[in-house]
Short mmCIF file of C-alpha atoms in Angstrom, two decimals:
data_model
loop_
_atom_site.label_atom_id
_atom_site.label_comp_id
_atom_site.label_asym_id
_atom_site.label_seq_id
_atom_site.Cartn_x
_atom_site.Cartn_y
_atom_site.Cartn_z
CA MET W 279 2.86 2.88 15.27
CA PHE W 280 6.52 3.70 15.28
CA LYS W 281 9.17 1.17 13.00
CA ALA W 282 11.78 -0.45 15.20
CA LEU W 283 14.52 1.25 13.20
CA ALA W 284 17.76 2.05 14.50
CA VAL W 285 18.41 5.03 12.32
CA CYS W 286 21.76 7.17 11.33
CA LEU W 287 20.67 9.69 9.76
CA LEU W 288 21.79 12.80 8.34
CA LEU W 289 19.52 14.57 7.55
CA PHE W 290 18.55 17.07 4.99
CA THR W 291 15.26 18.94 4.95
CA VAL W 292 12.93 22.37 4.96
CA SER W 293 10.11 23.21 8.64
CA VAL W 294 7.18 22.96 6.43
CA HIS W 295 5.06 20.29 5.96
CA CYS W 296 3.55 20.87 2.21
CA GLN W 297 0.41 17.85 1.06
CA GLY W 298 1.09 16.95 -2.63
CA PHE W 299 3.18 14.29 -4.59
CA VAL W 300 6.34 14.81 -6.65
CA ARG W 301 5.37 13.60 -9.80
CA GLY W 302 8.16 11.28 -10.57
CA CYS W 303 7.89 9.71 -6.55
CA GLY W 304 8.17 6.56 -6.49
CA SER W 305 9.23 6.04 -10.01
CA GLY W 306 13.15 5.99 -9.32
CA VAL W 307 15.62 4.13 -11.30
CA SER W 308 14.56 1.09 -12.19
CA LEU W 309 15.45 -1.65 -13.88
CA SER W 310 15.89 -1.96 -17.75
CA THR W 311 13.49 -4.29 -19.72
CA PRO W 312 16.28 -6.50 -20.37
CA ALA W 313 17.42 -7.12 -18.07
CA PHE W 314 13.86 -7.60 -15.94
CA ASN W 315 12.74 -10.44 -18.97
CA LYS W 316 16.04 -11.70 -18.47
CA LEU W 317 15.46 -11.93 -14.18
CA LEU W 318 11.86 -13.40 -15.04
CA LYS W 319 12.98 -16.35 -17.23
CA SER W 320 15.43 -17.02 -14.56
CA LEU W 321 12.55 -17.28 -11.95
CA LYS W 322 10.26 -18.95 -14.09
CA ALA W 323 12.69 -21.85 -14.91
CA ILE W 324 13.76 -22.48 -11.65
CA HIS W 325 10.51 -25.23 -10.69
CA TYR W 326 10.71 -25.10 -6.37
CA PRO W 327 10.18 -22.08 -4.24
CA SER W 328 13.02 -22.30 -2.27
CA PRO W 329 15.63 -22.38 -4.49
CA ARG W 330 14.22 -19.87 -6.22
CA GLU W 331 13.99 -17.62 -3.20
CA THR W 332 17.51 -17.69 -2.71
CA TYR W 333 18.23 -17.39 -6.61
CA LEU W 334 16.23 -14.71 -5.99
CA GLU W 335 18.15 -12.70 -2.25
CA SER W 336 21.85 -14.48 -4.23
CA TYR W 337 20.30 -11.22 -7.39
CA LEU W 338 19.30 -8.99 -5.34
CA LYS W 339 23.33 -8.66 -3.68
CA ASP W 340 24.04 -6.91 -6.72
CA LEU W 341 21.12 -4.37 -7.74
CA HIS W 342 21.37 -1.48 -7.41
CA VAL W 343 18.33 0.50 -8.51
CA GLY W 344 14.68 -0.46 -7.78
CA PHE W 345 11.67 -2.56 -8.97
CA THR W 346 8.77 -0.86 -10.30
CA GLY W 347 5.01 -1.70 -8.72
CA ALA W 348 4.69 -3.82 -12.52
CA GLN W 349 7.65 -5.81 -11.52
CA THR W 350 6.84 -6.14 -8.27
CA ALA W 351 3.61 -7.72 -9.36
CA GLN W 352 5.29 -9.86 -11.86
CA ILE W 353 7.72 -11.73 -9.48
CA MET W 354 5.40 -12.30 -6.80
CA ALA W 355 3.39 -14.11 -9.89
CA VAL W 356 6.37 -16.44 -10.31
CA TRP W 357 5.31 -17.92 -6.80
CA THR W 358 1.91 -19.63 -7.44
CA VAL W 359 2.30 -21.79 -3.47
CA ASP W 360 0.97 -20.28 -0.96
CA ASP W 361 0.26 -16.18 0.43
CA SER W 362 2.76 -16.47 3.80
CA THR W 363 5.56 -17.29 0.56
CA LYS W 364 4.31 -14.82 -1.48
CA LEU W 365 4.76 -12.65 1.38
CA ALA W 366 8.18 -13.46 2.55
CA VAL W 367 8.98 -12.60 -1.14
CA PHE W 368 7.90 -9.26 -0.78
CA ASN W 369 9.90 -8.40 1.68
CA ILE W 370 13.19 -9.66 0.20
CA MET W 371 12.46 -7.91 -2.39
CA SER W 372 10.96 -4.23 -0.36
CA ARG W 373 14.09 -2.27 -0.07
CA TRP W 374 14.27 -2.38 -3.87
CA ILE W 375 10.00 -1.60 -4.49
CA LEU W 376 10.09 1.70 -5.69
CA GLY W 377 6.21 1.81 -5.29
CA LEU W 378 2.58 0.31 -6.10
CA THR W 379 -0.03 1.39 -7.74
CA ALA W 380 -3.59 0.76 -6.78
CA LYS W 381 -3.24 -1.47 -10.34
CA ASP W 382 -0.60 -2.72 -9.07
CA ILE W 383 -2.05 -4.50 -6.04
CA VAL W 384 -4.63 -5.77 -8.18
CA THR W 385 -2.28 -7.50 -9.55
CA ILE W 386 -0.81 -8.82 -6.98
CA LEU W 387 -4.28 -9.39 -5.04
CA ASP W 388 -4.83 -11.74 -8.87
CA THR W 389 -2.02 -14.29 -8.08
CA ALA W 390 -4.50 -15.54 -5.11
CA GLN W 391 -7.66 -17.57 -5.62
CA PHE W 392 -9.74 -16.91 -2.81
CA ASP W 393 -10.64 -13.37 -0.83
CA GLU W 394 -9.35 -14.37 1.67
CA SER W 395 -6.15 -14.58 0.77
CA LYS W 396 -6.42 -11.90 -1.30
CA LEU W 397 -6.51 -9.54 2.17
CA THR W 398 -3.45 -11.17 3.73
CA LEU W 399 -1.38 -10.67 0.85
CA LEU W 400 -3.15 -7.04 0.44
CA SER W 401 -2.49 -6.55 4.53
CA GLY W 402 1.55 -8.22 3.58
CA VAL W 403 1.80 -5.10 0.72
CA VAL W 404 -0.61 -1.90 0.71
CA HIS W 405 2.40 -0.23 2.98
CA LEU W 406 3.82 0.43 -0.41
CA ILE W 407 1.09 1.87 -2.38
CA TYR W 408 1.94 5.59 -3.89
CA GLU W 409 0.07 7.72 -1.34
CA PRO W 410 -2.49 10.14 -3.72
CA GLU W 411 -3.12 6.00 -5.24
CA LEU W 412 -4.72 4.84 -2.27
CA LYS W 413 -6.74 8.17 -2.29
CA GLU W 414 -8.49 8.12 -5.13
CA HIS W 415 -8.36 4.42 -6.66
CA ALA W 416 -9.11 2.67 -3.63
CA GLN W 417 -12.08 1.11 -4.74
CA THR W 418 -10.63 -0.22 -7.32
CA ILE W 419 -8.25 -2.64 -5.03
CA ILE W 420 -11.46 -3.31 -2.49
CA ASN W 421 -13.72 -4.41 -6.40
CA ALA W 422 -10.78 -6.86 -5.85
CA PHE W 423 -12.83 -8.54 -3.67
CA GLN W 424 -15.41 -10.38 -4.51
CA TYR W 425 -18.16 -10.92 -1.36
CA PRO W 426 -19.55 -7.92 0.79
CA GLU W 427 -18.36 -8.69 3.35
CA ASP W 428 -14.48 -9.36 1.94
CA GLN W 429 -15.13 -5.95 0.46
CA ASN W 430 -16.24 -4.70 3.50
CA LYS W 431 -12.40 -6.08 5.28
CA ALA W 432 -10.91 -4.68 2.98
CA LYS W 433 -11.86 -1.21 2.76
CA THR W 434 -11.33 -1.00 6.43
CA MET W 435 -7.47 -2.34 5.72
CA LEU W 436 -7.49 0.98 3.27
CA LYS W 437 -8.35 3.21 5.27
CA GLY W 438 -6.42 2.58 8.85
CA VAL W 439 -2.82 2.20 5.85
CA ARG W 440 0.23 4.80 6.25
CA PRO W 441 1.45 4.50 2.92
CA VAL W 442 6.29 4.34 3.98
CA SER W 443 7.35 7.72 2.20
CA CYS W 444 8.03 7.64 -1.57
CA LEU W 445 11.29 9.18 -0.68
CA PHE W 446 12.85 6.97 1.59
CA GLY W 447 10.80 3.80 0.96
CA ASP W 448 10.69 0.66 3.66
CA VAL W 449 13.01 1.21 6.64
CA SER W 450 12.03 -1.20 8.07
CA SER W 451 14.47 -4.23 6.79
CA ILE W 452 17.49 -0.59 8.44
CA LYS W 453 17.56 -1.82 12.06
CA ARG W 454 19.95 0.95 13.30
CA PRO W 455 20.28 3.71 10.38
CA TYR W 456 21.62 6.83 9.89
CA PHE W 457 19.70 9.50 7.40
CA ILE W 458 22.07 12.26 5.89
CA ILE W 459 20.01 14.87 4.56
CA ASP W 460 21.95 17.76 2.52
CA VAL W 461 20.38 20.92 3.73
CA SER W 462 22.75 23.47 0.75
CA ARG W 463 21.01 26.26 -1.08
CA SER W 464 20.10 24.38 -3.72
CA MET W 465 17.29 22.47 -1.81
CA SER W 466 15.29 25.29 -1.63
CA ASN W 467 15.25 24.65 -5.52
CA LYS W 468 11.39 24.53 -5.83
CA PHE W 469 8.64 22.36 -7.84
CA GLU W 470 5.07 21.59 -8.50
CA LEU W 471 3.69 19.07 -7.36
CA ALA W 472 0.97 16.89 -9.02
CA ASN W 473 -1.70 18.22 -7.09
CA GLY W 474 -0.93 21.34 -8.75
CA THR W 475 0.51 23.31 -5.33
CA TYR W 476 4.46 24.37 -5.04
CA SER W 477 7.50 22.82 -2.61
CA THR W 478 10.25 24.00 -2.34
CA ARG W 479 12.98 20.29 -2.25
CA LEU W 480 13.39 20.82 1.53
CA ALA W 481 10.18 20.60 2.38
CA TYR W 482 9.08 18.12 0.92
CA VAL W 483 11.98 15.86 2.02
CA GLN W 484 11.09 17.43 5.62
CA GLN W 485 7.74 15.49 4.85
CA GLU W 486 8.66 12.59 3.96
CA LEU W 487 11.44 12.50 6.31
CA VAL W 488 8.88 12.36 9.32
CA LYS W 489 6.48 10.13 7.91
CA THR W 490 9.45 7.65 8.21
CA LEU W 491 10.07 8.80 11.22
CA GLU W 492 6.69 8.49 12.57
CA GLU W 493 6.81 4.30 10.42
CA LEU W 494 9.60 3.44 13.33
CA THR W 495 8.99 1.30 16.11
CA PRO W 496 10.77 1.37 19.25
CA SER W 497 13.29 -1.96 19.07
CA GLN W 498 14.46 0.11 16.11
CA GLU W 499 17.22 2.87 17.29
CA PHE W 500 17.73 6.07 14.62
CA ASN W 501 19.71 9.64 14.76
CA ILE W 502 19.62 13.22 12.26
CA VAL W 503 22.40 14.63 10.40
CA ALA W 504 21.77 17.58 8.54
CA PHE W 505 25.27 19.42 6.84
CA SER W 506 25.42 21.85 4.50
CA ILE W 507 28.78 24.17 5.83
CA ARG W 508 28.40 22.27 8.53
CA LEU W 509 26.96 19.11 10.41
CA TYR W 510 23.45 19.60 12.35
CA GLU W 511 23.60 16.41 14.56
CA TRP W 512 20.32 15.61 16.04
CA LYS W 513 21.63 13.27 19.02
CA PRO W 514 25.14 12.37 19.29
CA LYS W 515 24.70 8.76 18.37
CA LEU W 516 21.47 6.56 18.12
CA VAL W 517 18.90 6.30 19.66
CA SER W 518 16.01 3.70 19.99
CA ALA W 519 13.15 5.03 18.21
CA THR W 520 10.78 6.03 21.43
CA THR W 521 7.75 8.13 21.34
CA THR W 522 9.74 10.84 23.00
CA ASN W 523 12.15 10.82 20.84
CA VAL W 524 10.40 10.15 17.41
CA ASN W 525 8.59 13.71 18.59
CA SER W 526 12.09 15.15 19.52
CA ALA W 527 13.58 14.04 15.49
CA ILE W 528 10.42 15.84 14.27
CA ASP W 529 10.42 18.92 15.85
CA TRP W 530 14.36 18.98 15.00
CA VAL W 531 13.84 18.69 11.11
CA ASP W 532 10.51 21.13 11.10
CA ALA W 533 13.62 23.21 12.49
CA LEU W 534 15.66 22.41 9.81
CA ASP W 535 16.32 25.25 6.95
CA VAL W 536 19.24 25.79 3.75
CA HIS W 537 22.42 27.47 3.80
CA SER W 538 25.65 27.04 1.60
CA ALA W 539 28.16 24.95 0.65
CA THR W 540 27.66 21.03 0.56
CA ASP W 541 30.12 19.24 3.16
CA MET W 542 28.16 16.14 2.75
CA TYR W 543 31.84 13.84 3.42
CA LYS W 544 31.37 15.52 7.26
CA ALA W 545 28.29 13.95 7.21
CA PHE W 546 29.25 10.47 6.39
CA LYS W 547 32.56 10.41 9.09
CA PHE W 548 30.17 11.15 11.04
CA ALA W 549 27.61 8.38 10.36
CA PHE W 550 30.44 5.47 10.39
CA ALA W 551 32.12 6.30 13.94
CA ASP W 552 28.85 5.19 15.15
CA THR W 553 29.82 1.77 14.86
CA ASN W 554 26.42 0.42 15.51
CA CYS W 555 25.03 1.91 12.32
CA ASP W 556 24.02 -0.92 9.94
CA GLY W 557 22.26 1.42 6.80
CA ILE W 558 22.77 4.97 5.78
CA PHE W 559 19.95 6.76 3.76
CA LEU W 560 21.62 9.33 1.83
CA LEU W 561 19.49 12.72 -0.19
CA THR W 562 20.93 14.95 -1.65
CA ASP W 563 20.61 17.13 -4.95
CA GLY W 564 24.25 17.24 -5.98
CA GLN W 565 28.05 16.13 -5.18
CA PRO W 566 29.71 17.13 -2.59
CA THR W 567 32.67 19.98 -2.05
CA ASP W 568 34.27 19.23 1.14
CA ALA W 569 35.83 16.23 -0.64
CA SER W 570 36.61 14.44 -4.46
CA GLY W 571 33.34 11.95 -5.26
CA SER W 572 35.56 9.57 -5.82
CA THR W 573 36.94 9.76 -2.22
CA ILE W 574 33.24 9.30 -0.64
CA VAL W 575 33.11 6.29 -2.66
CA LYS W 576 36.24 4.48 -1.43
CA ALA W 577 35.02 5.23 2.19
CA ALA W 578 31.50 4.20 1.26
CA ALA W 579 32.53 0.79 0.29
CA LYS W 580 35.24 -0.05 2.92
CA TRP W 581 32.31 0.89 5.04
CA SER W 582 29.96 -1.12 4.51
CA ALA W 583 32.44 -3.95 4.08
CA SER W 584 33.43 -4.00 7.71
CA HIS W 585 29.83 -3.52 8.77
CA ASN W 586 28.55 -6.53 7.25
CA ASN W 587 27.88 -5.07 3.99
CA ALA W 588 25.47 -2.33 5.52
CA PRO W 589 23.09 -0.60 2.79
CA ILE W 590 24.39 2.89 1.37
CA THR W 591 20.44 4.01 -0.21
CA ALA W 592 21.59 7.04 -2.52
CA ILE W 593 18.31 9.41 -2.72
CA LEU W 594 18.76 12.04 -6.09
CA PHE W 595 16.43 15.03 -5.44
CA GLU W 596 16.77 17.20 -8.68
CA ALA W 597 12.74 17.91 -9.47
CA GLY W 598 13.42 22.18 -9.87
CA ASP W 599 16.38 23.43 -11.19
CA SER W 600 15.61 27.21 -10.63
CA PRO W 601 17.41 29.13 -8.66
CA TYR W 602 20.16 26.56 -8.63
CA PRO W 603 20.61 24.33 -11.30
CA ASN W 604 20.96 20.87 -11.39
CA ASP W 605 24.77 18.90 -10.81
CA PRO W 606 25.64 16.61 -13.97
CA GLY W 607 27.65 15.16 -12.16
CA ALA W 608 25.37 14.08 -9.16
CA LYS W 609 23.66 11.42 -11.03
CA PRO W 610 27.21 9.14 -11.25
CA PHE W 611 28.59 10.26 -7.73
CA MET W 612 25.08 8.90 -6.65
CA LYS W 613 24.95 5.72 -8.75
CA SER W 614 28.40 4.49 -7.96
CA LEU W 615 28.04 5.62 -4.35
CA ALA W 616 24.91 3.13 -4.31
CA ALA W 617 27.11 0.80 -6.07
CA ALA W 618 30.00 0.59 -3.74
CA ALA W 619 27.63 0.12 -0.73
CA ASN W 620 24.46 -2.46 -1.32
CA GLY W 621 22.83 0.33 -1.56
CA VAL W 622 20.11 1.15 -3.68
CA TYR W 623 19.98 4.51 -6.60
CA LYS W 624 16.90 6.34 -6.40
CA ASP W 625 16.27 9.64 -8.62
CA LEU W 626 13.25 11.86 -8.37
CA GLU W 627 14.08 14.62 -11.37
CA LYS W 628 9.83 15.38 -12.04
#
């Protein structure tokens, strides 16, 4: 099923679909413990659900790192009202949620008293589970239900789940995004997956991007652009996420390969020129070579402000550091980019 997503996509990926999981995938960079405890205390001090929800929405506008699954579960536990309200809170947070373990999901389910309510919660949150967790610990979730009939319903539900990409996360809130993907030489670096096999950065990005494309819905639009020494545009502008277009995009992604240079600014200017784009997912492993980082940050801030605070999700892929070492300037650049453009910064290091 395709999730309706207008995605202006600048794509950086390799041509092999790898089965596996980055050891740190989804861990990203989360809100610090002191800052999170302060947020939790503030939420608990607000006694009514609606103003508490408003406070959370306001807080998220200035948050440029993610929530761990455990943090997500703790926030949802503050809302003790009906399931629909809890799921509304979850959806508000979804762009910032780095991923959920089976234990996190059980903690969320335990905020409901009855199995029927737990099933409702499960249907709304399980798509953010890490894929290995779903394969290895589904029974842990099933055991959270009291009655065999409800356990069977949960089992059936889990069998039908397609977890979102641990790289790109839940993209359903962005209706017309661009994915900007780095295909420079360093994306050929290899790293070890959690299952003990090895992948290049680019191959793993390809796998996760394909997974994201497959979740788009026809109500969304999207485009893809890869960059290295030049641009590689899939389409000249956004197109609807029809089955035909998504399949075409997957074939295009499969054919990508690495090249020299990191001409990122060209890719951004291409996305910025599409006036209908309402969000960008940038995935790279370094800094631009065709402009200074500060130039891109300023341009991104201007673009976001002129497009109703459209977000740029800045994903730094640093798993594997051979033969090309990681760029120490990439972290501050990507953090600044996310902060300037209402986005979330993610960093995969292992």
